[in-house]
Coordinates of C-alpha atoms in Angstrom, one line a residue:
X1 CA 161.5 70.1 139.1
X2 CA 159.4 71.6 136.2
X3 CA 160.8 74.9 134.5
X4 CA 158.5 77.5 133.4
X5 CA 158.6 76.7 129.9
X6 CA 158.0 73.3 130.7
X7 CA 154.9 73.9 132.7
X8 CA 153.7 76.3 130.4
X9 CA 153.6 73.6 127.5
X10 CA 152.2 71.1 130.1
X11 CA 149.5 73.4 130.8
X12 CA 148.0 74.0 127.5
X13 CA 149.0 70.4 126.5
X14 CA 146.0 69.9 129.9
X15 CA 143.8 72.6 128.3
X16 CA 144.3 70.9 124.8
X17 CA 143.2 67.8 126.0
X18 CA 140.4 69.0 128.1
X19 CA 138.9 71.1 125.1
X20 CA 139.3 68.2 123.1
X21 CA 137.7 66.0 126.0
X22 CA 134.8 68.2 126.4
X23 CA 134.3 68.1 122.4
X24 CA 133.9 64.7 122.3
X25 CA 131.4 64.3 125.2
X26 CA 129.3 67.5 125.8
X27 CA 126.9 67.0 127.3
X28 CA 128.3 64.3 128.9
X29 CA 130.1 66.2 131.3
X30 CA 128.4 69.4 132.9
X31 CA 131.9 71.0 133.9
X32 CA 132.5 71.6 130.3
X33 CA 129.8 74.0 130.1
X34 CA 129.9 77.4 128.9
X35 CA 128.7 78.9 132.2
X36 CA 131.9 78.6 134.2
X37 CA 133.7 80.8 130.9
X38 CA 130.8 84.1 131.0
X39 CA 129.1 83.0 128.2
X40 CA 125.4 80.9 128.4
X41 CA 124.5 78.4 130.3
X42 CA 124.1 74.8 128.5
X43 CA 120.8 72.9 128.8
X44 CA 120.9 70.1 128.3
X45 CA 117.7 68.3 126.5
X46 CA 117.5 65.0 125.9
X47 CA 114.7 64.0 123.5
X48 CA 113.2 61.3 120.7
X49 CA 114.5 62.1 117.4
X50 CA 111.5 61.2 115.3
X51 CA 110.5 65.3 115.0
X52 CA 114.4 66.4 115.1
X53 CA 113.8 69.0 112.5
X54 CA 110.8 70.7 114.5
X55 CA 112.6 70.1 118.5
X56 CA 115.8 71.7 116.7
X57 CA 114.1 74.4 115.5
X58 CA 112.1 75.3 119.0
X59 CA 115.6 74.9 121.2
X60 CA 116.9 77.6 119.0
X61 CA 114.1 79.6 119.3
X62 CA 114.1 79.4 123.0
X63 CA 117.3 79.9 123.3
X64 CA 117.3 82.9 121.1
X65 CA 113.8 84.1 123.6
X66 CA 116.7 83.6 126.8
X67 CA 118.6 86.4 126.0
X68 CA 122.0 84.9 126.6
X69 CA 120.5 83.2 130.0
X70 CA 121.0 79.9 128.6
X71 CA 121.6 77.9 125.4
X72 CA 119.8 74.4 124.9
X73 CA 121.5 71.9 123.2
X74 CA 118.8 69.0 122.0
X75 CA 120.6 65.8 122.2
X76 CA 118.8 63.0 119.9
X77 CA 118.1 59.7 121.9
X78 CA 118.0 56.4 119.8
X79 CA 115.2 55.9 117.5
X80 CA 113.4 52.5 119.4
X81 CA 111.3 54.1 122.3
X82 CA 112.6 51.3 124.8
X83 CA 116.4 52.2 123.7
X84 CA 115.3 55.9 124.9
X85 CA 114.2 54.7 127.6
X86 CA 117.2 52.7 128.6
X87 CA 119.3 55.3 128.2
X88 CA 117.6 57.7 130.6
X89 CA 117.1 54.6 133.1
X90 CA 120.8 54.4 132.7
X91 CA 122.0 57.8 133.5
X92 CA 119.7 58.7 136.1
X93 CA 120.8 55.5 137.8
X94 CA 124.1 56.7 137.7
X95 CA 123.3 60.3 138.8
X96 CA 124.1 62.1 135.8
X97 CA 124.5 65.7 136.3
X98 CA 125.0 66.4 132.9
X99 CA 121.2 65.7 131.8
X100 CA 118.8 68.9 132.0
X101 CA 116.0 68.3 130.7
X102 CA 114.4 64.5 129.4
X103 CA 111.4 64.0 126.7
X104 CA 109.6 61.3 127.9
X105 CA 107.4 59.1 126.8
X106 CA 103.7 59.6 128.3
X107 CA 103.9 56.2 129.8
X108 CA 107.0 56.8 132.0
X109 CA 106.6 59.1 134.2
X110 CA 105.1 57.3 137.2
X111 CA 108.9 54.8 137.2
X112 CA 110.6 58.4 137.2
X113 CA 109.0 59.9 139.4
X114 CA 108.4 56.7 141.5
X115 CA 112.4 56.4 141.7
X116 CA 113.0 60.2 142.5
X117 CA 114.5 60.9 139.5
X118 CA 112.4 63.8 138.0
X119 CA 111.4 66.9 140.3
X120 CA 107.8 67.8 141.0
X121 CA 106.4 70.7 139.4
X122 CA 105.4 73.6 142.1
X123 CA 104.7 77.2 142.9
X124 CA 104.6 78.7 139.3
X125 CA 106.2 76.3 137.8
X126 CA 103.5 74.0 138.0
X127 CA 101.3 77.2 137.0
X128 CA 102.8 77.5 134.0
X129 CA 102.4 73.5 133.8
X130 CA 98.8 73.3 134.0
X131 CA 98.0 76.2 131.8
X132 CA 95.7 76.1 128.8
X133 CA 96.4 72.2 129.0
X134 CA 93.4 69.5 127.6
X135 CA 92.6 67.3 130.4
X136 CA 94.3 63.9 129.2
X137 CA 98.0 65.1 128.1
X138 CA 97.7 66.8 131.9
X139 CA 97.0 63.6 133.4
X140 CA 99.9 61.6 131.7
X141 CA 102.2 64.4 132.9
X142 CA 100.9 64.0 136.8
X143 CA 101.6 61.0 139.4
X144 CA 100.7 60.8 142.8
X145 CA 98.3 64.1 142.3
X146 CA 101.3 66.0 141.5
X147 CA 103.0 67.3 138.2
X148 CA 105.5 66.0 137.4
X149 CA 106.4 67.3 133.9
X150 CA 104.8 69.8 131.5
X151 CA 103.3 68.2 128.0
X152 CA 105.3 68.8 125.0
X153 CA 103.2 67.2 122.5
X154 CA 100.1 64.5 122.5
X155 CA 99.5 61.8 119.9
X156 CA 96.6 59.9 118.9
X157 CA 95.6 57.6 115.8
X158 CA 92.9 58.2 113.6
X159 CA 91.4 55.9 110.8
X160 CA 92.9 56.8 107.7
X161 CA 91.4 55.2 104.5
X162 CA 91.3 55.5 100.5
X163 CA 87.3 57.3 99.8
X164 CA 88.0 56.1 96.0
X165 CA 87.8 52.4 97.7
X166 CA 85.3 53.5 100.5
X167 CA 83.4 55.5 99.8
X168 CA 81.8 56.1 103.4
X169 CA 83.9 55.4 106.3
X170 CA 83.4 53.1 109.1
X171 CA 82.4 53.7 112.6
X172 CA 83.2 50.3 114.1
X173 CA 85.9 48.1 113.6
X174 CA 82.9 45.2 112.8
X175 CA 81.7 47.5 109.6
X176 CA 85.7 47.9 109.0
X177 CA 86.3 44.4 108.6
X178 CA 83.2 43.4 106.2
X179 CA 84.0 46.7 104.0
X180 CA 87.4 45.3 103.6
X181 CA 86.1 41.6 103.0
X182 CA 84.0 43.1 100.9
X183 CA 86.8 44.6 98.4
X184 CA 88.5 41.2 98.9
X185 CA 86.2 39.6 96.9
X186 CA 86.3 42.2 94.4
X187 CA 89.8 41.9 93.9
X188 CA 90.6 45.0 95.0
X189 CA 93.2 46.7 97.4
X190 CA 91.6 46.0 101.0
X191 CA 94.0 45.1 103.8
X192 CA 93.6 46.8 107.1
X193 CA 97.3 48.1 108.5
X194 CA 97.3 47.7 112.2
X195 CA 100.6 47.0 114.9
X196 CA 100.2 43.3 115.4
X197 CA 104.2 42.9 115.9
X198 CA 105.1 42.0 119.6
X199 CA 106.4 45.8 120.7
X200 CA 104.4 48.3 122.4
X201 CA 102.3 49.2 119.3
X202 CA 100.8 45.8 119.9
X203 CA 100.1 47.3 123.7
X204 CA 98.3 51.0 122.3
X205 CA 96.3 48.5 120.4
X206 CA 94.8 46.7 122.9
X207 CA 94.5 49.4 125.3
X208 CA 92.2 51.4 122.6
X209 CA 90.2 48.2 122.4
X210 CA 89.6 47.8 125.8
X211 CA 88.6 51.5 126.4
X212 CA 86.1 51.8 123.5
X213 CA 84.3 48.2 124.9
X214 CA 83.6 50.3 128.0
X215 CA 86.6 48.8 130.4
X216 CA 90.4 49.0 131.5
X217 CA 93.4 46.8 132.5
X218 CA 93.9 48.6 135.7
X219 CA 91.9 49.8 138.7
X220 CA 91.8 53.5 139.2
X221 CA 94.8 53.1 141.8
X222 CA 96.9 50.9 139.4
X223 CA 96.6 48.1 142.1
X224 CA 94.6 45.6 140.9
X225 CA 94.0 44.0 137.3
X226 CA 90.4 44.8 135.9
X227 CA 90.0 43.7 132.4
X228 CA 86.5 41.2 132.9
X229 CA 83.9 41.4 129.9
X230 CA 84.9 44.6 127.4
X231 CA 88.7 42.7 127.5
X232 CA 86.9 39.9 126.1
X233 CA 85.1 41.6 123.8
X234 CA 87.9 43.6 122.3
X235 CA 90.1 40.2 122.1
X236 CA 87.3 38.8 120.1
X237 CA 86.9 42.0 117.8
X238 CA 90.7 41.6 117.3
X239 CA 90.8 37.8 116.5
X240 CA 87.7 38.5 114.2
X241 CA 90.5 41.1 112.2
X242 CA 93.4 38.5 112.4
X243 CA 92.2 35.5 111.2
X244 CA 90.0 37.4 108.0
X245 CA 90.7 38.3 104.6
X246 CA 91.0 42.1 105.6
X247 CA 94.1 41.6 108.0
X248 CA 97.4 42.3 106.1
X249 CA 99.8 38.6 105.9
X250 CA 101.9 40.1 107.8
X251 CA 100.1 41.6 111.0
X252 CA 102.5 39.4 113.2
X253 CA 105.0 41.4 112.1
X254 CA 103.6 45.1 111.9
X255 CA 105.0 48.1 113.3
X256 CA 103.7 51.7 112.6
X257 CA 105.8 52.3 109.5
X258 CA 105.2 48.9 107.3
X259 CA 101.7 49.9 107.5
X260 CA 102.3 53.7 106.2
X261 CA 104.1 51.7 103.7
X262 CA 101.4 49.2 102.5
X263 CA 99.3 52.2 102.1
X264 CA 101.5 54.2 99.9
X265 CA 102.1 50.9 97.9
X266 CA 98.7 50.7 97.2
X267 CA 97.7 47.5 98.6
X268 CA 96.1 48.6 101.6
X269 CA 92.4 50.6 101.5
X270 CA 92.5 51.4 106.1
X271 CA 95.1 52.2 108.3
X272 CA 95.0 52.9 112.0
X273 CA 98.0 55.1 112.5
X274 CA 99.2 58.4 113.9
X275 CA 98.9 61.8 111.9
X276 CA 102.7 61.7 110.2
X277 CA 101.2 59.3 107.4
X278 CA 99.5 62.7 106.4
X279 CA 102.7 64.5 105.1
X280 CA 104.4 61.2 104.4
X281 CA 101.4 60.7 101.6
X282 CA 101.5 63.6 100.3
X283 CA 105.3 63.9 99.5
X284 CA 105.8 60.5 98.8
X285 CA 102.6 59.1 96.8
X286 CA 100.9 62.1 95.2
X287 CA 98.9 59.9 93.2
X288 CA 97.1 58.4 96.1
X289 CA 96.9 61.2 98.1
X290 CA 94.1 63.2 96.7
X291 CA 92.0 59.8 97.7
X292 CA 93.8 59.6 101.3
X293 CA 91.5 61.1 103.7
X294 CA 90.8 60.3 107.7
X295 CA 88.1 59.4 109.9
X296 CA 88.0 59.1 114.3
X297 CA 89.3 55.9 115.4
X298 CA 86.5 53.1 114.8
X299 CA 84.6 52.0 118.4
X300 CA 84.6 48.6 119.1
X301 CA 80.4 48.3 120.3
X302 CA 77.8 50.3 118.5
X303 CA 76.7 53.1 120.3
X304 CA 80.0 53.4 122.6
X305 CA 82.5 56.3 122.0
X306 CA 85.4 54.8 120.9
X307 CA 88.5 55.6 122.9
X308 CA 92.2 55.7 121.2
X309 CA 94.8 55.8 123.6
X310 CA 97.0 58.9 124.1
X311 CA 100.9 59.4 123.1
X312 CA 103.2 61.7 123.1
X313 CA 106.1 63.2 125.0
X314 CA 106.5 65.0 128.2
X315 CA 109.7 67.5 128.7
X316 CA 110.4 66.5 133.2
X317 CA 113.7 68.1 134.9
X318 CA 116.3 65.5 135.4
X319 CA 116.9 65.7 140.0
X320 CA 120.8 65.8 139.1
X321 CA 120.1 68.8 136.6
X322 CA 122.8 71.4 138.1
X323 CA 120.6 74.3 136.2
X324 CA 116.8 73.5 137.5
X325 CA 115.6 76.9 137.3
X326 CA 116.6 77.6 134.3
X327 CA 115.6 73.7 133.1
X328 CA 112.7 75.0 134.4
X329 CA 112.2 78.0 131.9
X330 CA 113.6 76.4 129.3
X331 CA 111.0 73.4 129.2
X332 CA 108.3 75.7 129.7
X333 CA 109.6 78.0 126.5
X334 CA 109.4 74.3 124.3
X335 CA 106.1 73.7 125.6
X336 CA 104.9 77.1 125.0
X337 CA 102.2 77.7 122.1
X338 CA 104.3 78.6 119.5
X339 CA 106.7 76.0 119.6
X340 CA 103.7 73.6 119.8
X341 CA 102.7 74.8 116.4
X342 CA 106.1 74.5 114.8
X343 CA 106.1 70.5 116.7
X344 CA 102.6 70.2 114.8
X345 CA 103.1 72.0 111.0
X346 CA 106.4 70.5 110.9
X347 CA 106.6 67.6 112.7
X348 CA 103.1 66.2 112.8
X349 CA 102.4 66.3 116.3
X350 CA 99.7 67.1 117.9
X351 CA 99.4 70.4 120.1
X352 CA 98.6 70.0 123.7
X353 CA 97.1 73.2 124.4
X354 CA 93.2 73.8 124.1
X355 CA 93.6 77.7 122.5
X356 CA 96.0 76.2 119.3
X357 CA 92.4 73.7 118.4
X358 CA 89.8 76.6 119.3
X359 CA 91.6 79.5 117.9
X360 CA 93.1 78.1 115.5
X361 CA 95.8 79.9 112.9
X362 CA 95.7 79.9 109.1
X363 CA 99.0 77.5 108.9
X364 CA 98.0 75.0 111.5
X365 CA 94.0 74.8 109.3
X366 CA 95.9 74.3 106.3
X367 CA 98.5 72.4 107.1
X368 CA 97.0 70.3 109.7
X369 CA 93.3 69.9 108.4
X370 CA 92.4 66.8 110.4
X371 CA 92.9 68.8 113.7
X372 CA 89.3 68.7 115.0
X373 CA 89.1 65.5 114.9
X374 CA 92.2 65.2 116.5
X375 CA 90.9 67.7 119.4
X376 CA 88.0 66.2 120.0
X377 CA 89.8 62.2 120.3
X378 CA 91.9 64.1 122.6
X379 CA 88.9 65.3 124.4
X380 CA 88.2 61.4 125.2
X381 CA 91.3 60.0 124.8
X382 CA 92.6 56.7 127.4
X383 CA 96.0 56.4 128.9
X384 CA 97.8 53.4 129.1
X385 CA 98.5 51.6 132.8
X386 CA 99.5 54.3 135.1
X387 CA 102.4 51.9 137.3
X388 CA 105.8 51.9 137.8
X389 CA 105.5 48.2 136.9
X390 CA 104.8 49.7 133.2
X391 CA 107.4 48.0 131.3
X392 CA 106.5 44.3 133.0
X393 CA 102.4 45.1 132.2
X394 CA 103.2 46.1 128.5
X395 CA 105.6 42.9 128.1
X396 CA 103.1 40.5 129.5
X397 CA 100.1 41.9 127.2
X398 CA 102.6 41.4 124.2
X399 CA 103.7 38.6 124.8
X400 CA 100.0 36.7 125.3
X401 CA 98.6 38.8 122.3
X402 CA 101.2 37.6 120.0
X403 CA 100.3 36.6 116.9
X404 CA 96.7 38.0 117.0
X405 CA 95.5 35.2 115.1
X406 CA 96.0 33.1 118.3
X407 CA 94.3 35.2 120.7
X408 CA 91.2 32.7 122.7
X409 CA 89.5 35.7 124.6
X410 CA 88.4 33.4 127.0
X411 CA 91.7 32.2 127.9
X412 CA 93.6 34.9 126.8
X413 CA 92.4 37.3 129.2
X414 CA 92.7 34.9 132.3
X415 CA 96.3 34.3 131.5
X416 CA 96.4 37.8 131.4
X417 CA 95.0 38.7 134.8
X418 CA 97.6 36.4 136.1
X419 CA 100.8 37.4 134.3
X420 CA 99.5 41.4 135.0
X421 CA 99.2 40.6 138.4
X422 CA 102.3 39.4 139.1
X423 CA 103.8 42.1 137.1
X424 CA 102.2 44.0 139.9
X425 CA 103.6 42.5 142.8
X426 CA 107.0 42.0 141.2
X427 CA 106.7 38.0 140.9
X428 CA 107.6 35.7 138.8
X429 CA 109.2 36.1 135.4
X430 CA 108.5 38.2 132.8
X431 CA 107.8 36.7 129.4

């Protein structure tokens, strides 16, 4: 039998080591939240951690606009976007109640929601959703004809380029590449930076081609494998770039980030990347920034818009959230105007909402001075392939578009109408 003073130690020898427990794995477990104990409720937001100084900033805020309602603790997920992923796959697969809210990538939602994972946004909810949003962030956050999450931020790439090497910038990727063959010859800096590596960069690539040749990989209903004529002329636009003097030795091997850093090295004169290379410029190579400057994405045919395909993150509520409603509230304070400028000045994202690019404040003109063309890519911005077979389609375009400099458009694209299809349809392999 255990005396009193036994049990007594016993007991907070059990608290001890739940406090301790719940130290080391909030917000692991959701019975370790402050709700049960009076104080605010802990939401839980799960999120990329590229922007962590700007999402840190806005989950105070909102939870500083709650009034004690609830407190949201932004958990960083790892940096590699299919590592993110994995980890949501992971615990909504094993229905884990401790996950609130969940950034996620614009090209997700349809396996979410496809799996039940993520609840549908209704009543005002999806009020609140819709409102003020620009048409294509809205449509990467709906599946099915319904919302499924509210757009936190959008992305798109721009051309950026060096006007002391060009001094007039190119509307098609054809001018782009004899400009930079051009300053070959002349000895100067004039590689174009591009994502060549096999990852999804390699993907956005593609998909931008595509769109600004007046096509798509998909069918409207995501059923059936398109591609035909503009896939075979943006494969033969992109094999021009790979196999010329203007394509950077190591394209094969190019993610976002080498690029920004050929730039700032000075070897590069074009770079087709997102808006952070902005601020990165400026704090890391003053001396070429007062010669960085940006242009819209180049098109692919003359006389064709050209059409860059849409990023960004969009904040869904986790089904096994034990808080929704106030999941709810809190996702819609993040997405809310002024934590959309913080996400922009600081962070370099792009806004989602229409009023932040036509009324625009003093900070976000100064600090963001690119934003109209931004606003108007964003205007005609592409999605990626709207499936739940996402991850196959993206790893069969990478893998048969890998190295560029081997791409036969011909061929490529009719092994790529087979390995898409069967992505589709769930057979075979994927490469």
């Amino acid at each position: 039998m255990t005396s009193p003073s036994s049990f007594r130690s016993t007991r907070r020898r059990r608290l001890l080591s739940l406090a301790a427990a719940c130290a080391a794995t909030v917000p692991l477990l959701a019975a370790c939240g402050s709700s049960n104990s009076g104080g605010p409720v802990s939401i839980s937001f799960y999120d990329q951690p590229g922007s962590q100084t700007a999402t840190q900033a806005n989950a105070d805020a909102c939870t500083k606009q709650s009034g004690g309602k609830y407190k949201i603790d932004y958990v960083k997920l790892p940096t590699a976007a299919d590592q993110q992923r994995l980890q949501l796959v992971r615990r909504m697969a094993a229905g884990d109640t401790s996950v609130d809210i969940m950034g996620l990538d614009v090209t997700w939602e349809a396996e979410f929601a496809e799996a039940g994972w993520i609840v549908p946004w209704t009543g005002q909810n999806e009020t609140n959703a819709r409102k003020d949003q620009l048409a294509g962030p809205l449509a990467t956050a709906t599946w099915q004809g319904k919302i499924v999450a509210i757009p936190y931020n959008s992305n798109t790439q721009l051309l950026w380029y060096r006007k002391d090497l060009v001094p007039k910038a190119p509307a098609t990727w054809d001018e782009m590449i004899t400009q930079a063959e051009a300053l070959a010859k002349q000895g100067k800096p004039h590689f174009i930076e591009e994502q060549g590596a096999q990852y999804e960069g390699l993907t956005v690539w593609f998909n931008s081609m595509v769109a600004s040749a007046g096509g798509t990989i998909l069918s409207p209903d995501s059923k059936t494998v398109t591609l035909g004529p503009p896939a075979v002329t943006a494969l033969t636009t992109m094999r021009r770039f790979a196999t010329s003097t203007a394509a950077d030795p190591s394209l094969s091997n190019d993610q976002e980030d080498q690029g920004r850093l050929a730039m700032e090295s000075g070897t590069a004169a074009f770079e087709i990347n997102y808006p952070y290379v902005w601020p990165s410029m400026q704090a890391d190579k003053p001396k070429f920034y007062k010669s960085f400057t940006w242009a819209p994405f180049p098109t692919v045919v003359a006389g064709k818009p050209a059409r860059s395909t849409i990023g960004g993150i969009d904040l869904a509520i986790s089904k096994y959230s034990q808080h929704k409603a106030l999941a709810f509230e809190a996702a819609t304070c993040l997405a809310a105007a002024p934590q959309q400028l913080v996400g922009a000045i600081e962070g370099g994202l792009p806004p989602t909402l229409q009023s932040l690019y036509t009324h625009p404040s003093a900070d976000f003109k100064k600090n963001y001075p690119f934003y109209q063309v931004i606003y108007k890519q964003l205007q005609n911005a592409t999605v990626r392939p709207k499936t739940p077979a996402y991850q196959s389609v993206s790893i069969a375009i990478q893998h048969a578009l890998s190295p560029p400099s081997a791409i036969d458009p011909q061929k490529t694209v009719s092994e790529l109408k087979s390995q898409i299809s069967d992505a589709l349809q769930s057979k075979g392999l994927v490469p």
